Amino acid sequence: MDHDPQDGSVLRADLIDCDLHPAVPATSVLVRYLDSYWREMNSVRALDRLNLALTSYPQNAPLACRPDWAISGEKPGASLNAMQAHVLAPFKTRFGILNCLHGAQAMHSEDMAAVFCRAVNMWVRDEWLARDARLRASIVIPAQNPEMAVDEIERCATDRRFVQVLMLLMGETTLGRRHLWPIYRTAERLGLPVGIHAGSAYRFAPTSAGWPSYFLEDYVAQSAGFENQLQSLISEGVFAKFPDLKVVLIESGLTWLSGFIWRADKTWRGVRVEVPWVTRQPSEIIRQHVRLTVQPIDAADGAEALQRLVDHVGSDELFLFSSDYPHWQFDGHEALPSGLPATLARKIGTDNPLATYGRLAETIEEEAAA
Ligand code: ZN
């Protein structure tokens, strides 16, 4: 893939991909990270025969992958070689952040969730981070139990290749709720953004109107889920309590943001007396604390839509490059629309991710100083 430095679609050697999906090929690869009790449970309870994948992203369905990058007989995203050939090399990726979506994030048993989140993080470390120096990862946490989630964040964060805490969009509660604050406190203290990825643990219907019949309805409804959770984080006062916290909405779509900001600001002006800790307009809070990955871009005129959004939001610092590899929705090698002004493309591709992920910026600085 050639690139043209005059064109906004320029793909540079310092591109940072903020949403890559490695898939656990089978539960058997996690067994070596389980203690003797859980190894026994793995066979006694036949966990090893289960896929343990999140059903909001049906990994075994051929449709869950772009057909041009599907590998016959393999789960999409299960091969590092394929990820290298399909995206890391062609995009000339400097850093790629792995967001492993796994059923552990949705398990009802807190103990089982904690054990499998830990196993997933160790598997990612050994099979991905150790094998490609460009890769970084998000920490998969059992948000079902904030105390266990904090333990897992602290355990992984000693390895600086873990650059973010990963939460599922729709879990057991709205994300601003105070019992989850230990997670945000820990993330802020360790300089880790909290990434919220599309998907549901299906404790509740993924639409606010009831259970849908089709994946089509489920996927389209995700952007409404992001609106709900963003409003919850703002209203409950998460950003007032944790002034250095950054939240990254991953695979959220983008175009809902302009309407949301208008509605959130206007309503806040009318009834802000009930949330006295929200002392600034929601749009201001979003500009300071919230970032969004770009793929899949939910607009036909991608470049124009992004520029309009920058105008509406009043900032060009909110959007982060992502490929969303290997999901079928993403735009393949056109992940960043052509026609973007080069300055905006550079902000989305490199500057904004570096400003968001402190650990990446540190690595760049260390390398420059060496
Ligand atoms: Zn994604």
Short mmCIF file of C-alpha atoms and ligand atoms in Angstrom, two decimals:
data_model
loop_
_atom_site.label_atom_id
_atom_site.label_comp_id
_atom_site.label_asym_id
_atom_site.label_seq_id
_atom_site.Cartn_x
_atom_site.Cartn_y
_atom_site.Cartn_z
CA MET A 1 0.00 0.00 0.00
CA ASP A 2 1.58 3.23 -1.11
CA HIS A 3 1.15 6.40 0.78
CA ASP A 4 1.11 9.95 -0.38
CA PRO A 5 2.42 12.56 2.03
CA GLN A 6 0.10 15.15 0.49
CA ASP A 7 -2.93 13.03 1.18
CA GLY A 8 -4.71 12.87 4.52
CA SER A 9 -4.84 9.09 4.28
CA VAL A 10 -1.06 9.04 4.73
CA LEU A 11 0.05 6.01 6.67
CA ARG A 12 3.22 6.72 8.52
CA ALA A 13 5.77 4.68 10.38
CA ASP A 14 4.49 6.15 13.65
CA LEU A 15 0.88 5.11 13.30
CA ILE A 16 -0.76 3.83 16.48
CA ASP A 17 -3.59 1.33 16.12
CA CYS A 18 -5.81 1.53 19.20
CA ASP A 19 -8.08 -1.46 18.55
CA LEU A 20 -6.78 -4.85 17.50
CA HIS A 21 -8.50 -8.07 18.49
CA PRO A 22 -6.51 -11.18 19.25
CA ALA A 23 -8.77 -14.20 19.74
CA VAL A 24 -8.14 -16.97 22.22
CA PRO A 25 -8.15 -19.94 19.81
CA ALA A 26 -9.45 -22.44 22.38
CA THR A 27 -9.82 -22.66 26.14
CA SER A 28 -7.05 -25.27 26.15
CA VAL A 29 -4.39 -22.55 25.61
CA LEU A 30 -5.37 -20.94 28.92
CA VAL A 31 -5.06 -24.11 31.02
CA ARG A 32 -1.38 -23.64 31.80
CA TYR A 33 -2.23 -20.35 33.53
CA LEU A 34 -4.73 -21.99 35.89
CA ASP A 35 -3.85 -23.32 39.34
CA SER A 36 -4.45 -26.97 40.18
CA TYR A 37 -7.98 -26.35 41.47
CA TRP A 38 -9.07 -24.56 38.33
CA ARG A 39 -7.34 -27.10 36.12
CA GLU A 40 -9.47 -29.73 37.78
CA MET A 41 -12.59 -27.58 37.41
CA ASN A 42 -11.70 -27.10 33.78
CA SER A 43 -12.17 -30.81 33.15
CA VAL A 44 -14.75 -31.63 35.87
CA ARG A 45 -17.03 -28.85 34.62
CA ALA A 46 -16.05 -29.39 30.97
CA LEU A 47 -15.05 -25.76 30.60
CA ASP A 48 -12.44 -26.86 28.09
CA ARG A 49 -15.20 -27.91 25.73
CA LEU A 50 -16.74 -24.45 25.77
CA ASN A 51 -15.69 -21.64 23.52
CA LEU A 52 -15.93 -19.08 26.37
CA ALA A 53 -16.19 -16.36 23.73
CA LEU A 54 -18.35 -13.28 24.15
CA THR A 55 -21.54 -13.91 22.25
CA SER A 56 -21.80 -10.22 21.42
CA TYR A 57 -18.89 -10.96 19.07
CA PRO A 58 -19.58 -14.44 17.73
CA GLN A 59 -16.04 -15.51 16.94
CA ASN A 60 -16.97 -18.77 15.31
CA ALA A 61 -19.34 -17.11 12.85
CA PRO A 62 -17.66 -16.57 9.49
CA LEU A 63 -19.32 -13.16 9.40
CA ALA A 64 -17.30 -11.98 12.40
CA CYS A 65 -14.30 -11.39 10.14
CA ARG A 66 -13.63 -9.49 6.93
CA PRO A 67 -13.88 -12.19 4.26
CA ASP A 68 -10.62 -11.13 2.61
CA TRP A 69 -8.77 -11.81 5.86
CA ALA A 70 -10.56 -14.95 6.96
CA ILE A 71 -8.34 -18.00 7.35
CA SER A 72 -10.09 -21.26 6.73
CA GLY A 73 -10.34 -23.40 9.85
CA GLU A 74 -9.04 -20.64 12.15
CA LYS A 75 -10.77 -18.25 14.46
CA PRO A 76 -10.50 -14.68 13.17
CA GLY A 77 -7.75 -12.93 15.09
CA ALA A 78 -6.17 -16.11 16.44
CA SER A 79 -2.97 -15.83 14.38
CA LEU A 80 -0.21 -13.34 15.10
CA ASN A 81 1.31 -14.01 11.69
CA ALA A 82 -1.97 -13.07 10.05
CA MET A 83 -2.29 -9.89 12.11
CA GLN A 84 1.24 -8.92 11.14
CA ALA A 85 0.59 -9.53 7.46
CA HIS A 86 -2.91 -8.06 7.32
CA VAL A 87 -2.47 -4.86 9.34
CA LEU A 88 0.78 -4.31 11.25
CA ALA A 89 3.00 -4.41 8.15
CA PRO A 90 0.74 -2.68 5.61
CA PHE A 91 -0.18 0.12 8.04
CA LYS A 92 3.45 0.42 9.17
CA THR A 93 2.09 0.32 12.69
CA ARG A 94 4.42 1.70 15.38
CA PHE A 95 2.27 0.45 18.25
CA GLY A 96 -0.86 -1.69 18.20
CA ILE A 97 -3.08 -2.08 21.25
CA LEU A 98 -4.62 -5.53 21.73
CA ASN A 99 -8.12 -5.61 23.14
CA CYS A 100 -8.91 -9.25 23.82
CA LEU A 101 -12.66 -9.77 24.08
CA HIS A 102 -13.35 -12.90 26.10
CA GLY A 103 -16.26 -14.53 27.89
CA ALA A 104 -14.47 -14.03 31.22
CA GLN A 105 -15.74 -10.45 31.11
CA ALA A 106 -19.31 -11.76 31.21
CA MET A 107 -19.13 -14.75 33.57
CA HIS A 108 -21.55 -14.80 36.50
CA SER A 109 -19.08 -16.37 38.90
CA GLU A 110 -16.71 -13.69 40.16
CA ASP A 111 -14.06 -16.28 41.02
CA MET A 112 -14.18 -17.87 37.59
CA ALA A 113 -14.15 -14.46 35.92
CA ALA A 114 -11.06 -13.39 37.86
CA VAL A 115 -9.21 -16.63 37.10
CA PHE A 116 -9.94 -16.51 33.38
CA CYS A 117 -9.22 -12.76 33.04
CA ARG A 118 -5.84 -13.44 34.62
CA ALA A 119 -5.24 -16.37 32.27
CA VAL A 120 -6.20 -14.26 29.22
CA ASN A 121 -3.82 -11.47 30.25
CA MET A 122 -0.96 -13.92 30.74
CA TRP A 123 -1.70 -15.62 27.42
CA VAL A 124 -1.69 -12.23 25.67
CA ARG A 125 1.62 -11.41 27.34
CA ASP A 126 3.28 -14.69 26.32
CA GLU A 127 1.79 -15.31 22.88
CA TRP A 128 1.49 -11.76 21.55
CA LEU A 129 3.45 -9.12 23.48
CA ALA A 130 6.51 -11.35 23.76
CA ARG A 131 6.49 -12.14 20.06
CA ASP A 132 6.09 -8.69 18.51
CA ALA A 133 7.66 -5.56 19.99
CA ARG A 134 5.05 -3.34 18.33
CA LEU A 135 2.25 -4.78 20.40
CA ARG A 136 0.77 -3.43 23.60
CA ALA A 137 -2.34 -4.65 25.42
CA SER A 138 -5.31 -3.68 27.51
CA ILE A 139 -5.83 -5.42 30.85
CA VAL A 140 -8.93 -7.60 30.76
CA ILE A 141 -10.65 -7.30 34.16
CA PRO A 142 -13.42 -9.03 36.10
CA ALA A 143 -15.47 -5.84 36.51
CA GLN A 144 -18.13 -8.02 38.16
CA ASN A 145 -16.01 -7.66 41.31
CA PRO A 146 -14.14 -4.34 41.56
CA GLU A 147 -11.83 -5.64 44.30
CA MET A 148 -10.66 -8.50 42.10
CA ALA A 149 -10.50 -6.12 39.13
CA VAL A 150 -8.16 -3.82 41.05
CA ASP A 151 -5.93 -6.79 41.94
CA GLU A 152 -5.68 -7.78 38.29
CA ILE A 153 -4.94 -4.21 37.17
CA GLU A 154 -2.17 -3.88 39.75
CA ARG A 155 -0.72 -7.29 38.86
CA CYS A 156 -0.56 -6.55 35.12
CA ALA A 157 0.42 -2.88 35.36
CA THR A 158 3.92 -3.74 36.56
CA ASP A 159 4.49 -4.79 32.95
CA ARG A 160 4.51 -1.49 31.09
CA ARG A 161 3.37 -3.12 27.87
CA PHE A 162 -0.11 -3.12 29.42
CA VAL A 163 -1.28 0.38 28.61
CA GLN A 164 -5.03 0.44 29.35
CA VAL A 165 -7.80 -1.14 31.45
CA LEU A 166 -10.50 -2.79 29.33
CA MET A 167 -14.19 -2.82 30.27
CA LEU A 168 -17.21 -4.09 28.45
CA LEU A 169 -19.77 -1.47 27.41
CA MET A 170 -22.77 -3.23 28.90
CA GLY A 171 -22.02 -5.23 32.03
CA GLU A 172 -23.98 -5.44 35.25
CA THR A 173 -24.58 -1.75 35.97
CA THR A 174 -24.20 1.70 34.54
CA LEU A 175 -20.51 2.50 34.53
CA GLY A 176 -20.61 5.68 36.60
CA ARG A 177 -21.85 3.84 39.73
CA ARG A 178 -19.77 4.44 42.83
CA HIS A 179 -19.02 0.78 43.59
CA LEU A 180 -16.92 0.73 40.39
CA TRP A 181 -14.84 3.72 41.47
CA PRO A 182 -11.95 1.62 42.87
CA ILE A 183 -11.31 0.57 39.26
CA TYR A 184 -11.16 4.20 38.10
CA ARG A 185 -9.08 5.25 41.11
CA THR A 186 -6.53 2.53 40.33
CA ALA A 187 -6.45 3.31 36.62
CA GLU A 188 -5.90 7.01 37.33
CA ARG A 189 -3.17 6.30 39.87
CA LEU A 190 -1.30 4.05 37.44
CA GLY A 191 -1.76 6.39 34.46
CA LEU A 192 -3.89 3.90 32.55
CA PRO A 193 -6.86 5.04 30.45
CA VAL A 194 -10.04 3.00 30.84
CA GLY A 195 -11.09 1.62 27.46
CA ILE A 196 -14.77 0.75 27.07
CA HIS A 197 -15.37 -1.62 24.17
CA ALA A 198 -18.67 -2.35 22.43
CA GLY A 199 -20.30 -5.54 23.67
CA SER A 200 -22.60 -6.84 26.34
CA ALA A 201 -22.58 -9.36 29.17
CA TYR A 202 -26.32 -9.74 28.45
CA ARG A 203 -27.48 -9.19 32.01
CA PHE A 204 -30.01 -6.89 30.38
CA ALA A 205 -31.33 -6.44 26.89
CA PRO A 206 -28.75 -4.59 24.80
CA THR A 207 -31.45 -2.21 23.56
CA SER A 208 -33.39 0.00 25.95
CA ALA A 209 -36.63 -1.23 24.36
CA GLY A 210 -36.21 -4.96 25.01
CA TRP A 211 -34.54 -8.02 23.56
CA PRO A 212 -33.73 -7.87 19.87
CA SER A 213 -34.05 -10.85 17.53
CA TYR A 214 -31.01 -10.23 15.38
CA PHE A 215 -27.31 -9.37 15.59
CA LEU A 216 -28.17 -6.49 13.27
CA GLU A 217 -30.31 -4.88 15.98
CA ASP A 218 -27.78 -5.63 18.69
CA TYR A 219 -24.87 -4.05 16.83
CA VAL A 220 -26.75 -0.93 15.76
CA ALA A 221 -27.92 -0.46 19.37
CA GLN A 222 -24.35 -0.32 20.71
CA SER A 223 -23.99 3.40 20.03
CA ALA A 224 -27.02 4.10 22.24
CA GLY A 225 -25.29 2.05 24.94
CA PHE A 226 -22.25 4.31 24.64
CA GLU A 227 -24.45 7.38 25.05
CA ASN A 228 -25.97 5.89 28.20
CA GLN A 229 -22.63 4.99 29.73
CA LEU A 230 -21.00 8.31 28.89
CA GLN A 231 -23.89 10.16 30.50
CA SER A 232 -23.61 7.90 33.54
CA LEU A 233 -19.87 8.56 33.94
CA ILE A 234 -20.45 12.32 33.71
CA SER A 235 -23.56 12.50 35.91
CA GLU A 236 -22.23 10.31 38.72
CA GLY A 237 -19.18 12.55 38.92
CA VAL A 238 -16.43 10.13 37.85
CA PHE A 239 -14.47 12.86 36.10
CA ALA A 240 -14.89 15.28 39.00
CA LYS A 241 -13.56 12.65 41.40
CA PHE A 242 -10.74 11.48 39.13
CA PRO A 243 -9.49 14.58 37.31
CA ASP A 244 -6.65 12.77 35.53
CA LEU A 245 -8.74 9.84 34.28
CA LYS A 246 -9.10 9.28 30.54
CA VAL A 247 -11.82 7.10 29.05
CA VAL A 248 -11.54 5.69 25.53
CA LEU A 249 -14.74 4.60 23.81
CA ILE A 250 -13.72 1.77 21.50
CA GLU A 251 -15.72 0.76 18.46
CA SER A 252 -18.42 3.16 19.58
CA GLY A 253 -19.14 4.86 16.27
CA LEU A 254 -18.65 8.61 16.19
CA THR A 255 -21.54 10.42 14.61
CA TRP A 256 -23.87 10.19 17.64
CA LEU A 257 -21.48 12.45 19.51
CA SER A 258 -22.64 15.80 18.07
CA GLY A 259 -26.29 15.23 18.92
CA PHE A 260 -25.37 13.78 22.29
CA ILE A 261 -23.25 16.75 23.28
CA TRP A 262 -25.99 19.21 22.37
CA ARG A 263 -28.58 17.25 24.33
CA ALA A 264 -26.30 16.65 27.33
CA ASP A 265 -25.25 20.32 27.56
CA LYS A 266 -28.78 21.67 27.19
CA THR A 267 -30.29 19.31 29.75
CA TRP A 268 -27.42 19.92 32.19
CA ARG A 269 -28.08 23.67 32.04
CA GLY A 270 -31.69 23.03 33.03
CA VAL A 271 -31.30 20.47 35.84
CA ARG A 272 -27.69 20.66 36.99
CA VAL A 273 -28.85 21.43 40.52
CA GLU A 274 -29.32 17.68 41.04
CA VAL A 275 -25.67 16.95 40.16
CA PRO A 276 -23.78 19.81 41.85
CA TRP A 277 -20.44 18.04 41.32
CA VAL A 278 -20.85 18.43 37.57
CA THR A 279 -19.56 21.98 37.48
CA ARG A 280 -18.73 22.15 33.78
CA GLN A 281 -20.71 21.57 30.63
CA PRO A 282 -20.65 17.88 29.58
CA SER A 283 -19.04 18.91 26.28
CA GLU A 284 -16.12 20.43 28.19
CA ILE A 285 -15.73 17.31 30.30
CA ILE A 286 -15.78 15.15 27.17
CA ARG A 287 -13.12 17.27 25.48
CA GLN A 288 -10.83 16.83 28.45
CA HIS A 289 -11.45 13.20 29.41
CA VAL A 290 -13.02 11.19 26.59
CA ARG A 291 -11.49 9.79 23.41
CA LEU A 292 -13.03 7.63 20.67
CA THR A 293 -11.44 5.13 18.28
CA VAL A 294 -12.42 5.73 14.69
CA GLN A 295 -13.22 2.31 13.23
CA PRO A 296 -15.74 1.45 12.03
CA ILE A 297 -16.58 4.99 10.95
CA ASP A 298 -20.36 5.24 10.88
CA ALA A 299 -20.65 7.75 8.06
CA ALA A 300 -20.58 7.31 4.30
CA ASP A 301 -18.51 10.46 3.80
CA GLY A 302 -15.83 9.50 6.33
CA ALA A 303 -13.43 12.41 5.83
CA GLU A 304 -16.14 15.06 5.72
CA ALA A 305 -17.95 13.53 8.69
CA LEU A 306 -14.77 13.57 10.78
CA GLN A 307 -14.15 17.22 9.95
CA ARG A 308 -17.76 18.12 10.77
CA LEU A 309 -17.42 16.29 14.08
CA VAL A 310 -14.24 18.16 14.90
CA ASP A 311 -16.20 21.40 14.32
CA HIS A 312 -19.19 20.27 16.39
CA VAL A 313 -17.11 18.97 19.25
CA GLY A 314 -14.74 21.93 19.12
CA SER A 315 -11.58 19.82 19.26
CA ASP A 316 -9.38 17.75 16.99
CA GLU A 317 -7.96 15.80 19.93
CA LEU A 318 -10.78 13.32 20.51
CA PHE A 319 -10.30 10.75 17.79
CA LEU A 320 -7.80 7.90 17.80
CA PHE A 321 -6.80 5.71 14.88
CA SER A 322 -7.95 2.09 15.03
CA SER A 323 -8.35 -0.72 12.54
CA ASP A 324 -10.68 -2.95 14.61
CA TYR A 325 -8.91 -5.90 12.98
CA PRO A 326 -10.24 -8.44 12.07
CA HIS A 327 -13.90 -7.55 12.43
CA TRP A 328 -16.01 -7.44 9.32
CA GLN A 329 -17.28 -3.90 9.90
CA PHE A 330 -13.94 -2.23 9.54
CA ASP A 331 -12.87 -0.56 6.34
CA GLY A 332 -9.79 -2.68 5.70
CA HIS A 333 -6.86 -0.73 4.38
CA GLU A 334 -9.08 2.35 4.08
CA ALA A 335 -9.33 2.53 7.88
CA LEU A 336 -8.49 6.23 7.80
CA PRO A 337 -10.59 7.88 5.10
CA SER A 338 -8.75 9.55 2.26
CA GLY A 339 -9.22 13.28 1.90
CA LEU A 340 -8.50 14.17 5.52
CA PRO A 341 -6.29 17.22 5.98
CA ALA A 342 -2.78 15.96 6.74
CA THR A 343 -2.71 17.74 10.11
CA LEU A 344 -5.92 16.02 11.25
CA ALA A 345 -4.69 12.65 9.95
CA ARG A 346 -1.51 13.08 11.94
CA LYS A 347 -3.42 13.97 15.11
CA ILE A 348 -5.70 10.95 14.78
CA GLY A 349 -2.94 8.56 13.77
CA THR A 350 -0.21 9.52 16.23
CA ASP A 351 -0.50 12.66 18.35
CA ASN A 352 -3.84 11.92 19.97
CA PRO A 353 -2.99 8.29 20.86
CA LEU A 354 0.34 9.42 22.35
CA ALA A 355 -1.42 12.10 24.41
CA THR A 356 -3.90 9.47 25.61
CA TYR A 357 -1.62 6.52 26.37
CA GLY A 358 1.08 7.85 28.69
CA ARG A 359 3.00 4.58 28.59
CA LEU A 360 3.41 4.80 24.80
CA ALA A 361 4.66 8.38 25.03
CA GLU A 362 7.16 7.29 27.69
CA THR A 363 8.53 4.56 25.42
CA ILE A 364 9.00 7.03 22.58
CA GLU A 365 10.80 9.42 24.92
CA GLU A 366 13.02 6.64 26.28
CA GLU A 367 13.94 5.56 22.78
CA ALA A 368 14.73 9.15 21.77
CA ALA A 369 16.95 9.57 24.83
CA ALA A 370 18.81 6.27 24.28
ZN ZN B 1 -13.12 -3.47 18.33
#
